XYZ file of C-alpha atoms in Angstrom:
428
model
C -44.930 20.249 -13.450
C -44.375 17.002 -11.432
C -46.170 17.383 -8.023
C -44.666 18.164 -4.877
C -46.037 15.341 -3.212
C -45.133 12.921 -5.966
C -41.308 13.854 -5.083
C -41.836 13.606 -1.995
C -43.483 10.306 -1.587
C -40.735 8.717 -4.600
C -37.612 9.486 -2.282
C -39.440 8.355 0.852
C -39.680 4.860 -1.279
C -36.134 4.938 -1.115
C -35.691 4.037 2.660
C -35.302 0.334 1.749
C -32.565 0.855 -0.338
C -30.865 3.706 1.622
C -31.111 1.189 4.689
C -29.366 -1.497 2.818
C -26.678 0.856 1.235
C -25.748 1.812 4.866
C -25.566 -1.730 5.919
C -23.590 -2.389 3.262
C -21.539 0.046 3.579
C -20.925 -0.795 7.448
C -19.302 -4.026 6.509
C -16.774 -2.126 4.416
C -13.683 -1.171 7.163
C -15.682 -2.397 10.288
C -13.518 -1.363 13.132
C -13.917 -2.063 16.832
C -15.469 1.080 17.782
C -16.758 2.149 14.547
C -15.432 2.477 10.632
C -12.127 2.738 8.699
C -12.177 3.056 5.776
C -8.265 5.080 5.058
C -8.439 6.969 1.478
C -7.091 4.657 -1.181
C -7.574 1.509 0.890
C -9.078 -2.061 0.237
C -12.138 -0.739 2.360
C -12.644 2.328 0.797
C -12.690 0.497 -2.883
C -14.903 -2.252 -1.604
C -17.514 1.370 -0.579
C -17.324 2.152 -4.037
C -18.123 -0.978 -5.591
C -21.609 -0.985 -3.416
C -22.085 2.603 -4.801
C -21.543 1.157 -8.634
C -23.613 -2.207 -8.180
C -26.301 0.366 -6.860
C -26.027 2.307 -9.819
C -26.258 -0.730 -12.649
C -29.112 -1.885 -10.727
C -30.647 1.819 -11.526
C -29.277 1.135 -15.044
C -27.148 4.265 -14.799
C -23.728 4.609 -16.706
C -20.473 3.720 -14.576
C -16.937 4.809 -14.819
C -14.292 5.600 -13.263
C -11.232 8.497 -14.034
C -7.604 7.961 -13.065
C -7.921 9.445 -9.577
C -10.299 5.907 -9.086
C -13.052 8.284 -8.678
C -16.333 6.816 -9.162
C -19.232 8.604 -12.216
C -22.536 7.334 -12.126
C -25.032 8.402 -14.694
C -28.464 8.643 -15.670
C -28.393 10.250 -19.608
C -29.713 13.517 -20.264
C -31.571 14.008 -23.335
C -29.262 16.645 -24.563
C -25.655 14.905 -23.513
C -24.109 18.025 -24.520
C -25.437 20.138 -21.938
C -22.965 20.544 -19.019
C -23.525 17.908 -16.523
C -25.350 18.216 -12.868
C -22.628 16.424 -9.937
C -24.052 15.322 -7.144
C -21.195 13.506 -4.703
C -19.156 13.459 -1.766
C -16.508 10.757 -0.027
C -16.557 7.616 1.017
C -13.303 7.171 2.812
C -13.428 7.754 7.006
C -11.558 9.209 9.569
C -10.106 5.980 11.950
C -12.451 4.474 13.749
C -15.237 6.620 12.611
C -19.073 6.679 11.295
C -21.146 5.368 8.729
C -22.602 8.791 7.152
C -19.619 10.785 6.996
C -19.625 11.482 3.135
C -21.452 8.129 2.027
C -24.560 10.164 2.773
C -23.924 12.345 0.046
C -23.320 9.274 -2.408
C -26.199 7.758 -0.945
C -28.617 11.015 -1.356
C -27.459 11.292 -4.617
C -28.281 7.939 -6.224
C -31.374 8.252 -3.961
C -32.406 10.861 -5.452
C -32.059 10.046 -9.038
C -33.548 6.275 -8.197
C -36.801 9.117 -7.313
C -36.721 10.818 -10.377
C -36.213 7.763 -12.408
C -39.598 6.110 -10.459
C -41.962 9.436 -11.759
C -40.975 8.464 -15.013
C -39.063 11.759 -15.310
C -35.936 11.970 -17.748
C -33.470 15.403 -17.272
C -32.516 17.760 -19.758
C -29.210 17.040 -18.990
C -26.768 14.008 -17.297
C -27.090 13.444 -13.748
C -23.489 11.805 -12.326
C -23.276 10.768 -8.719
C -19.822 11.278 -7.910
C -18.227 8.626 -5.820
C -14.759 10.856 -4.589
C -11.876 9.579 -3.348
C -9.384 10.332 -0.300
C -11.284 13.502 1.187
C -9.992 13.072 4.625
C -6.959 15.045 5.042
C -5.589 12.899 8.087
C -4.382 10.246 6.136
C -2.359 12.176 3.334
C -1.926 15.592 5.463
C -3.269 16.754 1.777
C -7.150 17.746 1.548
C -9.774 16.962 -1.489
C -7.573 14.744 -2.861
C -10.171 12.831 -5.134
C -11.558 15.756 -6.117
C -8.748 17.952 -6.636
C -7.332 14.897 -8.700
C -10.590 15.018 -10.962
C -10.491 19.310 -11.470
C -6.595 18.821 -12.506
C -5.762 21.201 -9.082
C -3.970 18.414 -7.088
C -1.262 20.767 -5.203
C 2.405 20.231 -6.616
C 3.790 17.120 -4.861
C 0.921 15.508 -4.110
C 1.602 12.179 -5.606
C 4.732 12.040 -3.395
C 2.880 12.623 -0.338
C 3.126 9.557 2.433
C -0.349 7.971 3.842
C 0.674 7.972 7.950
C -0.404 4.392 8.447
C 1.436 2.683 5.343
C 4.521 5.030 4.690
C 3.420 4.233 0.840
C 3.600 7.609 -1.284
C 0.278 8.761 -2.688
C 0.891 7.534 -6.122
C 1.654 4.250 -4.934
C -2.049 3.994 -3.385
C -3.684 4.809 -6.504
C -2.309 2.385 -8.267
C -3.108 -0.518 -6.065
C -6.433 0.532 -6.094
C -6.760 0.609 -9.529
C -5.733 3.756 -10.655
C -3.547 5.631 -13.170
C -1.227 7.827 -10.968
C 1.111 8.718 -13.964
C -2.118 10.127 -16.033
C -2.231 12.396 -13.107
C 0.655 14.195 -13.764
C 1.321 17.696 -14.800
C -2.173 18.722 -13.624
C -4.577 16.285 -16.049
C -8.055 16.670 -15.738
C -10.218 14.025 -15.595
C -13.414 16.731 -15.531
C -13.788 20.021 -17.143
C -14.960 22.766 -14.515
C -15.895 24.819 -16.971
C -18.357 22.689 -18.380
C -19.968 21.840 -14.818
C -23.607 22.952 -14.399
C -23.562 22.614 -10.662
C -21.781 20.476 -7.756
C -24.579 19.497 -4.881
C -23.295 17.788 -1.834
C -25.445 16.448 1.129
C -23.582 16.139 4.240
C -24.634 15.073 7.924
C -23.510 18.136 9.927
C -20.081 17.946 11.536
C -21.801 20.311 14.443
C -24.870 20.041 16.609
C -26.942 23.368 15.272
C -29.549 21.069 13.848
C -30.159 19.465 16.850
C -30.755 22.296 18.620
C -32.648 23.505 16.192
C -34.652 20.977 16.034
C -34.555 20.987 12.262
C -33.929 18.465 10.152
C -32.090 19.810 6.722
C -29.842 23.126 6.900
C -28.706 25.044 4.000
C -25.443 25.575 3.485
C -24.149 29.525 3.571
C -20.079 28.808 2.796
C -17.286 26.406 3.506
C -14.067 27.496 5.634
C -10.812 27.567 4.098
C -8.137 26.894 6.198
C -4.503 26.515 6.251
C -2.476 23.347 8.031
C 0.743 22.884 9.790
C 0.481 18.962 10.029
C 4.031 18.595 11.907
C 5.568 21.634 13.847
C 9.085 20.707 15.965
C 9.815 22.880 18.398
C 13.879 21.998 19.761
C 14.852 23.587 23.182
C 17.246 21.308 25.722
C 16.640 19.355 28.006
C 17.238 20.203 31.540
C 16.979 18.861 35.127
C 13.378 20.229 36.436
C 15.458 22.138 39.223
C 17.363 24.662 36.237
C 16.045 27.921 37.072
C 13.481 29.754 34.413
C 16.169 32.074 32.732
C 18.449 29.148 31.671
C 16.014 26.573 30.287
C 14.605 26.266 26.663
C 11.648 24.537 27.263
C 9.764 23.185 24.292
C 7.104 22.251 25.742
C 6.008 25.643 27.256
C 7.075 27.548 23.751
C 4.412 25.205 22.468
C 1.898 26.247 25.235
C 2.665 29.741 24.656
C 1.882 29.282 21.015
C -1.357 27.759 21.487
C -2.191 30.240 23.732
C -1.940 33.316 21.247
C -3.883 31.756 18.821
C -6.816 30.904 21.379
C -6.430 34.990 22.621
C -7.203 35.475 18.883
C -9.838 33.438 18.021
C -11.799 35.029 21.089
C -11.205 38.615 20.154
C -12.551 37.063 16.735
C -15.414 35.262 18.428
C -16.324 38.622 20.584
C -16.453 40.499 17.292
C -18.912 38.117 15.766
C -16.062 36.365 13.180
C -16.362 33.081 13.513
C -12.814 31.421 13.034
C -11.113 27.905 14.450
C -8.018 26.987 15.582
C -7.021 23.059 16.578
C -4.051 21.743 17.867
C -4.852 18.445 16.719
C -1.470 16.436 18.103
C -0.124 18.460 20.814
C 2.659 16.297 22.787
C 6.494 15.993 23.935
C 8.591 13.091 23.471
C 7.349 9.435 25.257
C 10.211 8.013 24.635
C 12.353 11.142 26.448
C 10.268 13.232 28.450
C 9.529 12.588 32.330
C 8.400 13.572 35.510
C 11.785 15.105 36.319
C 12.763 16.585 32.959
C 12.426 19.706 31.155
C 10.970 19.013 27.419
C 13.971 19.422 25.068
C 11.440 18.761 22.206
C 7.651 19.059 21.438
C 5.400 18.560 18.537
C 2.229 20.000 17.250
C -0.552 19.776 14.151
C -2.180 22.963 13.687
C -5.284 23.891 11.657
C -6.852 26.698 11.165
C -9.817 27.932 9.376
C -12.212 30.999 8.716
C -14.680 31.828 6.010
C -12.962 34.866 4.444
C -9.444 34.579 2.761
C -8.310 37.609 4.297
C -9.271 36.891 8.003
C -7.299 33.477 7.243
C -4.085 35.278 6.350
C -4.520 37.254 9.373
C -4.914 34.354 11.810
C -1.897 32.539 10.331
C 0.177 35.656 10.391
C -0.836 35.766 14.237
C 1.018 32.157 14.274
C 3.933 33.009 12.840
C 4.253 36.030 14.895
C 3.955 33.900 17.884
C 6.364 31.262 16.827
C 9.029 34.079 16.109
C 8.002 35.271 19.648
C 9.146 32.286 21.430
C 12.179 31.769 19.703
C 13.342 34.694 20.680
C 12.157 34.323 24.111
C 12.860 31.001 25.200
C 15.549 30.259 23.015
C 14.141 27.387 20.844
C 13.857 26.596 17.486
C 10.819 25.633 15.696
C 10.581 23.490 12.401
C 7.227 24.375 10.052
C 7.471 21.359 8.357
C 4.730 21.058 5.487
C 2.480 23.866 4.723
C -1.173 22.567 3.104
C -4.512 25.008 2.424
C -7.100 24.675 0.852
C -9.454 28.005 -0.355
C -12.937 28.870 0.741
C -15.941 27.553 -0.379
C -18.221 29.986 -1.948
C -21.987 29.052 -2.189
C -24.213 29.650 -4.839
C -27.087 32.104 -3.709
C -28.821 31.128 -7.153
C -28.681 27.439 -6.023
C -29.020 27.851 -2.315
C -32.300 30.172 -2.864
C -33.594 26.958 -5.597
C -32.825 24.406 -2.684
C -34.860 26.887 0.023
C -37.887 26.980 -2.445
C -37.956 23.264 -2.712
C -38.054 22.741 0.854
C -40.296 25.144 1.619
C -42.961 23.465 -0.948
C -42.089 20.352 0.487
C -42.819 21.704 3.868
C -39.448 20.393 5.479
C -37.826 22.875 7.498
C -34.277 24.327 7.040
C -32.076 26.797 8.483
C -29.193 28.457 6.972
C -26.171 27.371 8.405
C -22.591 27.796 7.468
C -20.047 24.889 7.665
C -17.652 24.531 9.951
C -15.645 21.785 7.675
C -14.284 21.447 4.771
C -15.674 19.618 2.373
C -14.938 18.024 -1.767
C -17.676 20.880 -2.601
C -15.057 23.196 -1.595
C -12.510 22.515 -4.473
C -15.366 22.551 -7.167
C -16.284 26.076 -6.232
C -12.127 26.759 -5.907
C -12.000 25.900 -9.765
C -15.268 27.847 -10.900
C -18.246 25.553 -10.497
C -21.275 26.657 -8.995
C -21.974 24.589 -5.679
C -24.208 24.260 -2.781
C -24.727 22.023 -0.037
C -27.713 20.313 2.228
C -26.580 19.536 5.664
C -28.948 16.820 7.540
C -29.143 16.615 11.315
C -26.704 14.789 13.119
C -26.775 14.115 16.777
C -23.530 13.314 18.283
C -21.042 15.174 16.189
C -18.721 13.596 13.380
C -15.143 11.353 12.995
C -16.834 9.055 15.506
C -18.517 5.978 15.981
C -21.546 7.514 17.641
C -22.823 9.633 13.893
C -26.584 9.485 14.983
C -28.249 10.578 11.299
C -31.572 9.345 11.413
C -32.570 8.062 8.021
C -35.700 10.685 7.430
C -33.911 13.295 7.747
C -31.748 12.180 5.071
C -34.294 11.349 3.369
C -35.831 14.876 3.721
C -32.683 16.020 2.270
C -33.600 13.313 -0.955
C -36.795 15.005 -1.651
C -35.177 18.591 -1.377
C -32.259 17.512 -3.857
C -34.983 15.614 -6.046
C -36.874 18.219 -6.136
C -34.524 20.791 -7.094
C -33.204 18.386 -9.614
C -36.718 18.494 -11.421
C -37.123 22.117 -11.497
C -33.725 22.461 -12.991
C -33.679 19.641 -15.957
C -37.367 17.883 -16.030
C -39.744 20.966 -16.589
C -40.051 23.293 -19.602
């Protein structure tokens, strides 16, 4: 059995080349504050390229699928054992941070640049997956790399518009290299069935850690959530003297709205359900509305999320009931738009329990935490393979310049994940 403190000590050797990776990685979409780095971009392909010159340093295998997702590979001894993934993203939200998803490439070459120093070789292949286009802001789809790779991209998908360009989906993949036709009709580029396990390290999108105090949390379940990315909501407008009972106000339908769902997710809070509701755009016209004007339009993203299916359904149900509420009531009309979801994340205890018993030989500390994002990890457990997740401490929150991972706690997610990887493929 390879000794705990050999693990530990090979992925603390790895702070030299998870410092350079970073740096790297920071020249790729450099933004004034922060990173860019849009899914299916120049930037995000240039990120991927520093993940695969990484990798053929470590003399791993390197491919990529139609999707452009990125496989990186150290053999197995048996290559017909169902594979280990370890991955995450490597696009950004605008003007975001460094460790958003490249952590989780990052810990996962990390990690197998550990193994590969105790002279260890795994039952089976270790891949580093490399994914593509998990931000939803840029698509209004989620998991797109992922999804792309399990052959569970949602109908339409190809056809939908990045919000910066006003290119289709499709369109993107090809110019960064690509095969959007071979994605058609559902293709997979992986078998889930034949999946081992997904692992993804993440910084946390929340500041529990820090609180905490603790450096590595365990994953307990990812959110599902369901996503309104453009609601209209047409009244009239009106001189700000027309009494209440004649005006349709937009604007205050789409107060009214908001202010259901945030009754709800308190009653949900009180009751110990934790759910989330964001009106991420929330606005009226600029180029109509004014001091002296009633809205005759307003406009409004909407996602929401919880961990159980059921308590999902509920919340959205709530929505709609509140939309139909304030058409009758005010006398506007609202536009959905585009409907997007994306399932919950279920954890494997088996997994989970593996990663606790790793850390706790280690002697790092964890605490079990559930997400409150979404994540790539997500969509493998969606089609059937069994996933968990390490979250590292994160100071200031994510999607913004200020990501404050420091580098040993990542790396005490390395040793964790190397360790785990040992147990699981190098002993007998």
């Amino acid at each position: 059995m390879a000794k705990v403190s050999a693990i530990r000590s090979a992925a603390r050797a790895q702070q030299a080349r998870v410092e350079d990776l970073f740096a790297q990685l920071a020249g790729c979409g450099r933004t004034d504050p922060g990173i860019t780095r849009a899914s299916y971009s120049p930037e995000e392909t240039a990120a991927h390229a520093v993940m695969m010159r990484c990798a053929a340093d470590l003399g791993l295998t390197v491919h990529r699928d139609a999707a452009a997702n990125t496989y990186m590979t150290l053999p197995g001894r048996d290559r017909s054992l169902p594979p280990i993934l370890i991955g995450s993203h490597l696009d950004t939200v605008a003007h975001g941070g460094n460790y958003d998803g490249a952590a989780g490439v990052v810990a996962g070459l990390a990690a197998i640049a550990a193994i590969r120093s105790l002279g260890l070789r795994p039952s089976r292949d270790l891949t580093v997956m490399g994914v593509r286009a998990e931000e939803s802001v840029w698509f209004q789809v989620s998991y797109l790399g992922s999804r792309a790779a399990l052959g569970t991209l949602p109908d339409g998908a190809l056809d939908a518009v990045r919000i910066d360009s006003g290119l289709r989906l499709g369109e993107h993949i090809a110019r960064e290299g690509g095969d959007p036709e071979a994605l058609v009709g559902g293709r997979a580029a992986i078998d889930a069935g034949a999946i081992h396990a997904f692992l993804e390290v993440h910084i946390e999108q929340a500041p529990s850690l820090e609180e905490a105090g603790i450096p590595v949390g365990l994953c307990t379940g990812i959110p599902g959530n369901v996503r309104y990315p453009d609601v209209r909501i047409a009244g009239r407008y009106d001189h700000v003297g027309t009494p209440r009972r004649f005006r349709r106000d937009a604007a205050m339908a789409g107060a009214e709205i908001a202010l259901a769902l945030d009754r709800i997710w308190q009653a949900r809070e009180a009751a110990g359900c934790p759910i989330a509701v964001t009106f991420g755009r929330f606005h009226t016209d600029a180029a109509a509305h004014g001091l002296t004007t009633v809205p005759g339009e307003f406009r409004f993203s909407l996602d929401m999320w919880a961990y159980a299916a059921e308590v999902l359904s509920e919340i959205e149900a709530a929505f709609l009931n509140a939309v139909a509420t304030v058409v009758e009531s005010r006398g506007v009309t609202v536009t959905l738009g585009v409907r997007a979801e994306a399932g919950v994340g279920m954890v494997s205890v088996g997994i989970r329990d593996g990663l606790a018993a790793a850390a706790e030989a280690l002697g790092i500390a964890t605490q079990l935490l559930g997400s409150p994002a979404s994540h790539d990890a997500a969509a493998f457990a969606k089609a059937g393979v069994p996933m968990a997740m390490l979250f590292v401490r994160n100071a200031n929150g994510s999607h913004n310049p200020n990501e404050a991972m420091a580098i040993d706690d990542l790396l005490d997610a390395v040793a964790i994940l190397a360790s785990w990887l040992v147990a699981e493929t190098c002993e007998v």
